[in-house]
Amino acid sequence: MLRIDRYIMTQFVAGIIPALLLLLALFSFMALAEELEDVGKGSFTLTDALMVVFLTSPKRIVELLPVTTLLGGLIGLGAMANHRELIAIRTIGISKPRIAQTVAVLAVFLGIFITTLQFFVVPGFEHEAAILRSQASELRAGNSRAIWTRNDQHFIRVNSVQAERTLADIEIYTTDERGRLSQLIQAASALYIEQENWLLIDVLESKFKGGLVTETRRGNMRWSALLSTEQAAALILPLEALAPNDLLKTIENLRQNQLDTHSYEVVLWQQISLLPSLLAMALMSLP
């Protein structure tokens, strides 16, 4: 019985692999076309564009696997049906529910594979891709790997970018019309809310006027245009690239600051729904 189970699984996977490779190549080509638009901007090169497409491939695999499971089942089990192998299996006493059980076990293994990618592979690869994309923006990396940018009279320093869509150790230097420092804002972290809106957390605001320095402590404060939309898109991971645990942390941070969490919850449930949809797609190929 185990030999037949292995054979069914092998045929199923043999159908999934070509379907996955075909769709992955198609969507990767479309992604490459988008990345090529930024080639030549800053220090972003063709090699960087190819590397970005490669680094974002695990995320595409996660998104495509449920559909390719259905296609793979149709191809693999369809080939067995054409060669009368399924009829032969039925004649030795193996029922349809028993075949469905074998397919369900394979779907569980594929679900474990998707979960592994979501937790341990996709966030890291997407972060590296974001670093490469930042070369096409106006962001500049200093010797200490800190990122510098400018917005009107604000000079902004970001020490690091964290996985859960937050920036760490931020300094915002504001100058007056004569170019003198008038304000310094230091924040432990900055949470990306939406578009160009940010929430600075654990803030120390220092104002310089007439030789005096006035310091104010704040638990949090809103700040718009910390980074431009293009810069945020280059550095901040898309919601779909976050691991489920990072999504939960972000949702909790937003709730603590009484901010809207709807879009984050939708993405979290989409990630969770991948597992039952994978099982459903595998079983749909049986008829």
PDB file of C-alpha atoms in Angstrom:
ATOM      1  CA  MET A   1       0.000   0.000   0.000  1.00  0.00           C
ATOM      2  CA  LEU A   2       2.801   2.451   0.822  1.00  0.00           C
ATOM      3  CA  ARG A   3       4.365   1.830  -2.602  1.00  0.00           C
ATOM      4  CA  ILE A   4       1.121   2.829  -4.318  1.00  0.00           C
ATOM      5  CA  ASP A   5       0.863   5.908  -2.084  1.00  0.00           C
ATOM      6  CA  ARG A   6       4.381   6.933  -3.044  1.00  0.00           C
ATOM      7  CA  TYR A   7       3.607   6.374  -6.714  1.00  0.00           C
ATOM      8  CA  ILE A   8       0.486   8.563  -6.580  1.00  0.00           C
ATOM      9  CA  MET A   9       2.399  11.295  -4.760  1.00  0.00           C
ATOM     10  CA  THR A  10       5.266  11.073  -7.256  1.00  0.00           C
ATOM     11  CA  GLN A  11       2.913  11.452 -10.203  1.00  0.00           C
ATOM     12  CA  PHE A  12       1.170  14.350  -8.471  1.00  0.00           C
ATOM     13  CA  VAL A  13       4.454  16.177  -7.815  1.00  0.00           C
ATOM     14  CA  ALA A  14       5.635  15.393 -11.364  1.00  0.00           C
ATOM     15  CA  GLY A  15       2.603  17.336 -12.563  1.00  0.00           C
ATOM     16  CA  ILE A  16       3.104  20.227 -10.118  1.00  0.00           C
ATOM     17  CA  ILE A  17       6.755  20.935 -10.967  1.00  0.00           C
ATOM     18  CA  PRO A  18       6.377  21.810 -14.685  1.00  0.00           C
ATOM     19  CA  ALA A  19       3.235  23.869 -13.997  1.00  0.00           C
ATOM     20  CA  LEU A  20       4.998  25.768 -11.212  1.00  0.00           C
ATOM     21  CA  LEU A  21       8.120  26.379 -13.293  1.00  0.00           C
ATOM     22  CA  LEU A  22       6.063  27.626 -16.234  1.00  0.00           C
ATOM     23  CA  LEU A  23       4.006  30.090 -14.174  1.00  0.00           C
ATOM     24  CA  LEU A  24       7.046  31.137 -12.144  1.00  0.00           C
ATOM     25  CA  ALA A  25       8.968  31.927 -15.335  1.00  0.00           C
ATOM     26  CA  LEU A  26       6.026  33.923 -16.695  1.00  0.00           C
ATOM     27  CA  PHE A  27       5.506  36.026 -13.567  1.00  0.00           C
ATOM     28  CA  SER A  28       9.269  36.454 -13.053  1.00  0.00           C
ATOM     29  CA  PHE A  29       9.561  37.819 -16.593  1.00  0.00           C
ATOM     30  CA  MET A  30       6.799  40.325 -15.823  1.00  0.00           C
ATOM     31  CA  ALA A  31       8.574  41.298 -12.587  1.00  0.00           C
ATOM     32  CA  LEU A  32      11.852  41.728 -14.497  1.00  0.00           C
ATOM     33  CA  ALA A  33      10.125  44.066 -16.941  1.00  0.00           C
ATOM     34  CA  GLU A  34       9.086  46.269 -14.010  1.00  0.00           C
ATOM     35  CA  GLU A  35      12.556  46.238 -12.455  1.00  0.00           C
ATOM     36  CA  LEU A  36      14.193  47.168 -15.765  1.00  0.00           C
ATOM     37  CA  GLU A  37      12.409  50.525 -15.596  1.00  0.00           C
ATOM     38  CA  ASP A  38      14.677  51.461 -12.662  1.00  0.00           C
ATOM     39  CA  VAL A  39      17.929  50.321 -14.273  1.00  0.00           C
ATOM     40  CA  GLY A  40      20.221  53.315 -14.588  1.00  0.00           C
ATOM     41  CA  LYS A  41      18.690  55.195 -11.670  1.00  0.00           C
ATOM     42  CA  GLY A  42      21.226  55.769  -8.913  1.00  0.00           C
ATOM     43  CA  SER A  43      23.546  52.762  -8.804  1.00  0.00           C
ATOM     44  CA  PHE A  44      20.847  50.239  -9.786  1.00  0.00           C
ATOM     45  CA  THR A  45      22.175  47.980 -12.553  1.00  0.00           C
ATOM     46  CA  LEU A  46      20.873  45.136 -14.717  1.00  0.00           C
ATOM     47  CA  THR A  47      22.590  42.652 -12.399  1.00  0.00           C
ATOM     48  CA  ASP A  48      20.726  44.176  -9.448  1.00  0.00           C
ATOM     49  CA  ALA A  49      17.420  43.855 -11.329  1.00  0.00           C
ATOM     50  CA  LEU A  50      18.072  40.171 -12.026  1.00  0.00           C
ATOM     51  CA  MET A  51      19.032  39.612  -8.390  1.00  0.00           C
ATOM     52  CA  VAL A  52      15.832  41.326  -7.200  1.00  0.00           C
ATOM     53  CA  VAL A  53      13.744  39.018  -9.404  1.00  0.00           C
ATOM     54  CA  PHE A  54      15.599  36.021  -7.985  1.00  0.00           C
ATOM     55  CA  LEU A  55      15.179  37.166  -4.377  1.00  0.00           C
ATOM     56  CA  THR A  56      11.448  37.748  -4.817  1.00  0.00           C
ATOM     57  CA  SER A  57      10.896  34.300  -6.353  1.00  0.00           C
ATOM     58  CA  PRO A  58      10.077  32.545  -3.026  1.00  0.00           C
ATOM     59  CA  LYS A  59       7.172  34.942  -2.504  1.00  0.00           C
ATOM     60  CA  ARG A  60       5.852  34.148  -5.980  1.00  0.00           C
ATOM     61  CA  ILE A  61       6.188  30.419  -5.283  1.00  0.00           C
ATOM     62  CA  VAL A  62       4.044  30.793  -2.148  1.00  0.00           C
ATOM     63  CA  GLU A  63       1.381  32.676  -4.113  1.00  0.00           C
ATOM     64  CA  LEU A  64       1.398  30.270  -7.077  1.00  0.00           C
ATOM     65  CA  LEU A  65       1.585  26.935  -5.276  1.00  0.00           C
ATOM     66  CA  PRO A  66      -2.169  26.529  -4.570  1.00  0.00           C
ATOM     67  CA  VAL A  67      -3.044  27.069  -8.244  1.00  0.00           C
ATOM     68  CA  THR A  68      -0.200  24.896  -9.490  1.00  0.00           C
ATOM     69  CA  THR A  69      -1.343  22.175  -7.096  1.00  0.00           C
ATOM     70  CA  LEU A  70      -4.652  22.039  -8.944  1.00  0.00           C
ATOM     71  CA  LEU A  71      -2.918  22.096 -12.335  1.00  0.00           C
ATOM     72  CA  GLY A  72      -0.362  19.536 -11.190  1.00  0.00           C
ATOM     73  CA  GLY A  73      -3.110  17.235  -9.963  1.00  0.00           C
ATOM     74  CA  LEU A  74      -4.908  17.476 -13.291  1.00  0.00           C
ATOM     75  CA  ILE A  75      -1.687  16.728 -15.157  1.00  0.00           C
ATOM     76  CA  GLY A  76      -0.349  13.965 -12.891  1.00  0.00           C
ATOM     77  CA  LEU A  77      -3.592  12.157 -12.053  1.00  0.00           C
ATOM     78  CA  GLY A  78      -4.859  12.795 -15.581  1.00  0.00           C
ATOM     79  CA  ALA A  79      -1.853  10.939 -16.971  1.00  0.00           C
ATOM     80  CA  MET A  80      -2.588   8.048 -14.592  1.00  0.00           C
ATOM     81  CA  ALA A  81      -6.196   8.022 -15.761  1.00  0.00           C
ATOM     82  CA  ASN A  82      -5.166   8.022 -19.436  1.00  0.00           C
ATOM     83  CA  HIS A  83      -2.928   5.024 -18.835  1.00  0.00           C
ATOM     84  CA  ARG A  84      -5.720   3.235 -16.888  1.00  0.00           C
ATOM     85  CA  GLU A  85      -3.524   3.200 -13.790  1.00  0.00           C
ATOM     86  CA  LEU A  86      -6.278   4.601 -11.580  1.00  0.00           C
ATOM     87  CA  ILE A  87      -8.614   1.839 -12.771  1.00  0.00           C
ATOM     88  CA  ALA A  88      -5.959  -0.746 -11.922  1.00  0.00           C
ATOM     89  CA  ILE A  89      -5.556   0.762  -8.468  1.00  0.00           C
ATOM     90  CA  ARG A  90      -9.316   0.643  -7.939  1.00  0.00           C
ATOM     91  CA  THR A  91      -9.495  -3.023  -8.976  1.00  0.00           C
ATOM     92  CA  ILE A  92      -7.156  -4.091  -6.181  1.00  0.00           C
ATOM     93  CA  GLY A  93      -9.562  -2.688  -3.605  1.00  0.00           C
ATOM     94  CA  ILE A  94      -8.318   0.880  -3.034  1.00  0.00           C
ATOM     95  CA  SER A  95     -11.312   3.184  -2.711  1.00  0.00           C
ATOM     96  CA  LYS A  96     -11.692   6.781  -3.865  1.00  0.00           C
ATOM     97  CA  PRO A  97     -11.555   8.077  -0.255  1.00  0.00           C
ATOM     98  CA  ARG A  98      -8.289   6.166   0.202  1.00  0.00           C
ATOM     99  CA  ILE A  99      -6.791   7.867  -2.876  1.00  0.00           C
ATOM    100  CA  ALA A 100      -8.084  11.205  -1.589  1.00  0.00           C
ATOM    101  CA  GLN A 101      -6.359  10.528   1.729  1.00  0.00           C
ATOM    102  CA  THR A 102      -3.032  10.052  -0.071  1.00  0.00           C
ATOM    103  CA  VAL A 103      -3.512  13.327  -1.949  1.00  0.00           C
ATOM    104  CA  ALA A 104      -4.460  15.085   1.323  1.00  0.00           C
ATOM    105  CA  VAL A 105      -1.248  13.860   2.995  1.00  0.00           C
ATOM    106  CA  LEU A 106       0.753  15.275   0.088  1.00  0.00           C
ATOM    107  CA  ALA A 107      -1.119  18.578   0.467  1.00  0.00           C
ATOM    108  CA  VAL A 108      -0.111  18.662   4.147  1.00  0.00           C
ATOM    109  CA  PHE A 109       3.567  18.320   3.178  1.00  0.00           C
ATOM    110  CA  LEU A 110       3.142  21.111   0.631  1.00  0.00           C
ATOM    111  CA  GLY A 111       1.504  23.195   3.376  1.00  0.00           C
ATOM    112  CA  ILE A 112       4.546  22.666   5.595  1.00  0.00           C
ATOM    113  CA  PHE A 113       6.737  23.749   2.677  1.00  0.00           C
ATOM    114  CA  ILE A 114       4.696  26.958   2.219  1.00  0.00           C
ATOM    115  CA  THR A 115       4.787  27.708   5.957  1.00  0.00           C
ATOM    116  CA  THR A 116       8.570  27.282   5.998  1.00  0.00           C
ATOM    117  CA  LEU A 117       8.911  29.737   3.125  1.00  0.00           C
ATOM    118  CA  GLN A 118       6.573  32.240   4.810  1.00  0.00           C
ATOM    119  CA  PHE A 119       8.414  32.215   8.139  1.00  0.00           C
ATOM    120  CA  PHE A 120      12.057  31.717   7.262  1.00  0.00           C
ATOM    121  CA  VAL A 121      12.726  32.455   3.582  1.00  0.00           C
ATOM    122  CA  VAL A 122      10.417  35.113   2.145  1.00  0.00           C
ATOM    123  CA  PRO A 123      11.015  37.912   4.726  1.00  0.00           C
ATOM    124  CA  GLY A 124      14.799  37.632   4.523  1.00  0.00           C
ATOM    125  CA  PHE A 125      14.900  37.455   0.724  1.00  0.00           C
ATOM    126  CA  GLU A 126      12.450  40.351   0.378  1.00  0.00           C
ATOM    127  CA  HIS A 127      14.566  42.426   2.770  1.00  0.00           C
ATOM    128  CA  GLU A 128      17.659  41.848   0.637  1.00  0.00           C
ATOM    129  CA  ALA A 129      15.651  42.749  -2.471  1.00  0.00           C
ATOM    130  CA  ALA A 130      14.521  45.969  -0.768  1.00  0.00           C
ATOM    131  CA  ILE A 131      18.147  46.912  -0.078  1.00  0.00           C
ATOM    132  CA  LEU A 132      18.965  46.462  -3.767  1.00  0.00           C
ATOM    133  CA  ARG A 133      15.926  48.488  -4.811  1.00  0.00           C
ATOM    134  CA  SER A 134      16.993  51.337  -2.540  1.00  0.00           C
ATOM    135  CA  GLN A 135      19.968  51.907  -4.848  1.00  0.00           C
ATOM    136  CA  ALA A 136      17.532  53.333  -7.416  1.00  0.00           C
ATOM    137  CA  SER A 137      16.165  55.882  -4.943  1.00  0.00           C
ATOM    138  CA  GLU A 138      17.726  58.952  -3.382  1.00  0.00           C
ATOM    139  CA  LEU A 139      18.684  57.092  -0.215  1.00  0.00           C
ATOM    140  CA  ARG A 140      22.382  57.099   0.678  1.00  0.00           C
ATOM    141  CA  ALA A 141      24.098  54.629   2.965  1.00  0.00           C
ATOM    142  CA  GLY A 142      26.766  55.946   5.299  1.00  0.00           C
ATOM    143  CA  ASN A 143      29.816  54.150   6.603  1.00  0.00           C
ATOM    144  CA  SER A 144      27.843  52.714   9.517  1.00  0.00           C
ATOM    145  CA  ARG A 145      25.148  51.318   7.181  1.00  0.00           C
ATOM    146  CA  ALA A 146      22.797  54.076   8.343  1.00  0.00           C
ATOM    147  CA  ILE A 147      20.547  55.576   5.676  1.00  0.00           C
ATOM    148  CA  TRP A 148      20.406  59.316   5.023  1.00  0.00           C
ATOM    149  CA  THR A 149      17.803  61.235   3.047  1.00  0.00           C
ATOM    150  CA  ARG A 150      16.442  64.766   2.824  1.00  0.00           C
ATOM    151  CA  ASN A 151      12.914  66.151   2.718  1.00  0.00           C
ATOM    152  CA  ASP A 152      12.754  69.939   2.272  1.00  0.00           C
ATOM    153  CA  GLN A 153      14.482  71.343   5.385  1.00  0.00           C
ATOM    154  CA  HIS A 154      14.522  67.990   7.172  1.00  0.00           C
ATOM    155  CA  PHE A 155      17.645  65.810   7.116  1.00  0.00           C
ATOM    156  CA  ILE A 156      16.690  62.275   8.146  1.00  0.00           C
ATOM    157  CA  ARG A 157      18.930  59.489   9.429  1.00  0.00           C
ATOM    158  CA  VAL A 158      17.637  55.919   9.754  1.00  0.00           C
ATOM    159  CA  ASN A 159      19.905  53.447  11.506  1.00  0.00           C
ATOM    160  CA  SER A 160      18.194  50.234  10.340  1.00  0.00           C
ATOM    161  CA  VAL A 161      15.082  48.789   8.737  1.00  0.00           C
ATOM    162  CA  GLN A 162      13.311  45.993  10.604  1.00  0.00           C
ATOM    163  CA  ALA A 163      11.191  43.189   9.208  1.00  0.00           C
ATOM    164  CA  GLU A 164       7.842  44.262  10.642  1.00  0.00           C
ATOM    165  CA  ARG A 165       7.644  47.463   8.524  1.00  0.00           C
ATOM    166  CA  THR A 166       9.410  49.635  11.089  1.00  0.00           C
ATOM    167  CA  LEU A 167      12.496  51.825  11.087  1.00  0.00           C
ATOM    168  CA  ALA A 168      14.837  51.844  14.088  1.00  0.00           C
ATOM    169  CA  ASP A 169      16.859  54.659  15.659  1.00  0.00           C
ATOM    170  CA  ILE A 170      15.645  57.685  13.690  1.00  0.00           C
ATOM    171  CA  GLU A 171      17.026  61.217  13.841  1.00  0.00           C
ATOM    172  CA  ILE A 172      15.345  64.156  12.092  1.00  0.00           C
ATOM    173  CA  TYR A 173      17.387  67.363  11.823  1.00  0.00           C
ATOM    174  CA  THR A 174      15.416  70.496  10.882  1.00  0.00           C
ATOM    175  CA  THR A 175      17.127  73.695   9.741  1.00  0.00           C
ATOM    176  CA  ASP A 176      15.823  77.245   9.489  1.00  0.00           C
ATOM    177  CA  GLU A 177      15.998  79.606   6.508  1.00  0.00           C
ATOM    178  CA  ARG A 178      19.638  80.384   7.272  1.00  0.00           C
ATOM    179  CA  GLY A 179      20.620  76.719   7.424  1.00  0.00           C
ATOM    180  CA  ARG A 180      21.034  76.614  11.204  1.00  0.00           C
ATOM    181  CA  LEU A 181      19.785  73.669  13.260  1.00  0.00           C
ATOM    182  CA  SER A 182      16.418  74.581  14.788  1.00  0.00           C
ATOM    183  CA  GLN A 183      15.018  71.202  15.827  1.00  0.00           C
ATOM    184  CA  LEU A 184      16.182  67.656  16.462  1.00  0.00           C
ATOM    185  CA  ILE A 185      13.770  64.756  16.810  1.00  0.00           C
ATOM    186  CA  GLN A 186      15.083  61.406  18.008  1.00  0.00           C
ATOM    187  CA  ALA A 187      12.843  58.331  17.973  1.00  0.00           C
ATOM    188  CA  ALA A 188      13.521  54.750  18.976  1.00  0.00           C
ATOM    189  CA  SER A 189      11.434  53.482  16.065  1.00  0.00           C
ATOM    190  CA  ALA A 190       8.996  54.561  13.385  1.00  0.00           C
ATOM    191  CA  LEU A 191       6.017  52.466  12.344  1.00  0.00           C
ATOM    192  CA  TYR A 192       4.800  52.735   8.762  1.00  0.00           C
ATOM    193  CA  ILE A 193       1.041  53.422   8.821  1.00  0.00           C
ATOM    194  CA  GLU A 194       0.039  54.114   5.227  1.00  0.00           C
ATOM    195  CA  GLN A 195       1.202  56.116   2.206  1.00  0.00           C
ATOM    196  CA  GLU A 196       3.567  58.743   3.665  1.00  0.00           C
ATOM    197  CA  ASN A 197       2.289  58.681   7.256  1.00  0.00           C
ATOM    198  CA  TRP A 198       4.517  57.382  10.060  1.00  0.00           C
ATOM    199  CA  LEU A 199       4.183  56.957  13.798  1.00  0.00           C
ATOM    200  CA  LEU A 200       7.322  57.864  15.744  1.00  0.00           C
ATOM    201  CA  ILE A 201       7.625  55.925  19.018  1.00  0.00           C
ATOM    202  CA  ASP A 202       9.563  56.949  22.162  1.00  0.00           C
ATOM    203  CA  VAL A 203      10.349  60.452  20.935  1.00  0.00           C
ATOM    204  CA  LEU A 204      12.733  63.080  22.288  1.00  0.00           C
ATOM    205  CA  GLU A 205      12.151  66.488  20.673  1.00  0.00           C
ATOM    206  CA  SER A 206      14.830  69.171  21.106  1.00  0.00           C
ATOM    207  CA  LYS A 207      14.284  72.768  19.962  1.00  0.00           C
ATOM    208  CA  PHE A 208      17.150  75.237  19.593  1.00  0.00           C
ATOM    209  CA  LYS A 209      16.345  78.931  19.880  1.00  0.00           C
ATOM    210  CA  GLY A 210      18.382  81.872  21.132  1.00  0.00           C
ATOM    211  CA  GLY A 211      21.125  79.690  22.556  1.00  0.00           C
ATOM    212  CA  LEU A 212      18.597  77.696  24.601  1.00  0.00           C
ATOM    213  CA  VAL A 213      17.610  74.064  24.189  1.00  0.00           C
ATOM    214  CA  THR A 214      14.098  72.892  25.065  1.00  0.00           C
ATOM    215  CA  GLU A 215      13.545  69.130  25.319  1.00  0.00           C
ATOM    216  CA  THR A 216      10.172  67.389  25.230  1.00  0.00           C
ATOM    217  CA  ARG A 217       9.492  63.693  25.749  1.00  0.00           C
ATOM    218  CA  ARG A 218       6.602  62.049  23.892  1.00  0.00           C
ATOM    219  CA  GLY A 219       5.354  58.502  23.869  1.00  0.00           C
ATOM    220  CA  ASN A 220       4.589  58.786  20.174  1.00  0.00           C
ATOM    221  CA  MET A 221       3.911  61.388  17.508  1.00  0.00           C
ATOM    222  CA  ARG A 222       2.764  61.335  13.906  1.00  0.00           C
ATOM    223  CA  TRP A 223       5.094  62.458  11.158  1.00  0.00           C
ATOM    224  CA  SER A 224       4.295  62.751   7.480  1.00  0.00           C
ATOM    225  CA  ALA A 225       6.784  62.308   4.652  1.00  0.00           C
ATOM    226  CA  LEU A 226       9.505  60.715   6.750  1.00  0.00           C
ATOM    227  CA  LEU A 227      10.313  58.913   3.524  1.00  0.00           C
ATOM    228  CA  SER A 228       8.735  59.506   0.134  1.00  0.00           C
ATOM    229  CA  THR A 229       6.333  56.944  -1.306  1.00  0.00           C
ATOM    230  CA  GLU A 230       9.063  55.636  -3.621  1.00  0.00           C
ATOM    231  CA  GLN A 231      11.617  55.398  -0.820  1.00  0.00           C
ATOM    232  CA  ALA A 232       9.161  53.627   1.474  1.00  0.00           C
ATOM    233  CA  ALA A 233       8.315  51.179  -1.301  1.00  0.00           C
ATOM    234  CA  ALA A 234      12.025  50.460  -1.723  1.00  0.00           C
ATOM    235  CA  LEU A 235      12.790  49.928   1.971  1.00  0.00           C
ATOM    236  CA  ILE A 236       9.560  48.769   3.605  1.00  0.00           C
ATOM    237  CA  LEU A 237       8.508  45.214   2.855  1.00  0.00           C
ATOM    238  CA  PRO A 238       5.087  44.752   1.253  1.00  0.00           C
ATOM    239  CA  LEU A 239       2.507  43.343   3.633  1.00  0.00           C
ATOM    240  CA  GLU A 240       2.361  40.054   1.721  1.00  0.00           C
ATOM    241  CA  ALA A 241       6.091  39.520   2.314  1.00  0.00           C
ATOM    242  CA  LEU A 242       5.852  39.684   6.103  1.00  0.00           C
ATOM    243  CA  ALA A 243       5.948  36.488   8.123  1.00  0.00           C
ATOM    244  CA  PRO A 244       2.728  35.766  10.047  1.00  0.00           C
ATOM    245  CA  ASN A 245       4.462  36.418  13.379  1.00  0.00           C
ATOM    246  CA  ASP A 246       5.718  39.811  12.115  1.00  0.00           C
ATOM    247  CA  LEU A 247       2.188  40.639  10.996  1.00  0.00           C
ATOM    248  CA  LEU A 248       0.885  39.806  14.468  1.00  0.00           C
ATOM    249  CA  LYS A 249       3.516  42.079  16.061  1.00  0.00           C
ATOM    250  CA  THR A 250       2.592  44.925  13.721  1.00  0.00           C
ATOM    251  CA  ILE A 251      -1.123  44.476  14.390  1.00  0.00           C
ATOM    252  CA  GLU A 252      -0.471  44.546  18.134  1.00  0.00           C
ATOM    253  CA  ASN A 253       1.621  47.726  17.808  1.00  0.00           C
ATOM    254  CA  LEU A 254      -1.105  49.417  15.790  1.00  0.00           C
ATOM    255  CA  ARG A 255      -3.792  48.407  18.275  1.00  0.00           C
ATOM    256  CA  GLN A 256      -1.771  49.741  21.189  1.00  0.00           C
ATOM    257  CA  ASN A 257      -1.592  53.085  19.413  1.00  0.00           C
ATOM    258  CA  GLN A 258      -5.298  52.935  18.457  1.00  0.00           C
ATOM    259  CA  LEU A 259      -4.623  52.766  14.717  1.00  0.00           C
ATOM    260  CA  ASP A 260      -6.473  50.909  11.974  1.00  0.00           C
ATOM    261  CA  THR A 261      -5.337  47.290  11.528  1.00  0.00           C
ATOM    262  CA  HIS A 262      -7.816  46.192   8.846  1.00  0.00           C
ATOM    263  CA  SER A 263      -5.368  45.865   5.928  1.00  0.00           C
ATOM    264  CA  TYR A 264      -2.881  43.937   8.092  1.00  0.00           C
ATOM    265  CA  GLU A 265      -5.568  41.537   9.326  1.00  0.00           C
ATOM    266  CA  VAL A 266      -6.742  40.898   5.767  1.00  0.00           C
ATOM    267  CA  VAL A 267      -3.222  39.911   4.699  1.00  0.00           C
ATOM    268  CA  LEU A 268      -2.805  37.730   7.800  1.00  0.00           C
ATOM    269  CA  TRP A 269      -5.993  35.821   7.018  1.00  0.00           C
ATOM    270  CA  GLN A 270      -4.935  35.503   3.378  1.00  0.00           C
ATOM    271  CA  GLN A 271      -1.713  33.850   4.504  1.00  0.00           C
ATOM    272  CA  ILE A 272      -3.570  31.546   6.861  1.00  0.00           C
ATOM    273  CA  SER A 273      -6.090  30.646   4.130  1.00  0.00           C
ATOM    274  CA  LEU A 274      -3.288  29.424   1.846  1.00  0.00           C
ATOM    275  CA  LEU A 275      -3.127  26.140   3.759  1.00  0.00           C
ATOM    276  CA  PRO A 276      -6.821  25.131   3.462  1.00  0.00           C
ATOM    277  CA  SER A 277      -6.908  26.428  -0.131  1.00  0.00           C
ATOM    278  CA  LEU A 278      -3.921  24.229  -0.937  1.00  0.00           C
ATOM    279  CA  LEU A 279      -5.782  21.204   0.425  1.00  0.00           C
ATOM    280  CA  ALA A 280      -8.954  22.183  -1.450  1.00  0.00           C
ATOM    281  CA  MET A 281      -7.097  22.620  -4.752  1.00  0.00           C
ATOM    282  CA  ALA A 282      -5.408  19.235  -4.362  1.00  0.00           C
ATOM    283  CA  LEU A 283      -8.723  17.474  -3.708  1.00  0.00           C
ATOM    284  CA  MET A 284     -10.440  19.341  -6.571  1.00  0.00           C
ATOM    285  CA  SER A 285      -8.127  17.606  -9.029  1.00  0.00           C
ATOM    286  CA  LEU A 286      -9.400  14.149  -8.018  1.00  0.00           C
ATOM    287  CA  PRO A 287     -12.643  14.073 -10.075  1.00  0.00           C
TER     288      PRO A 287
END
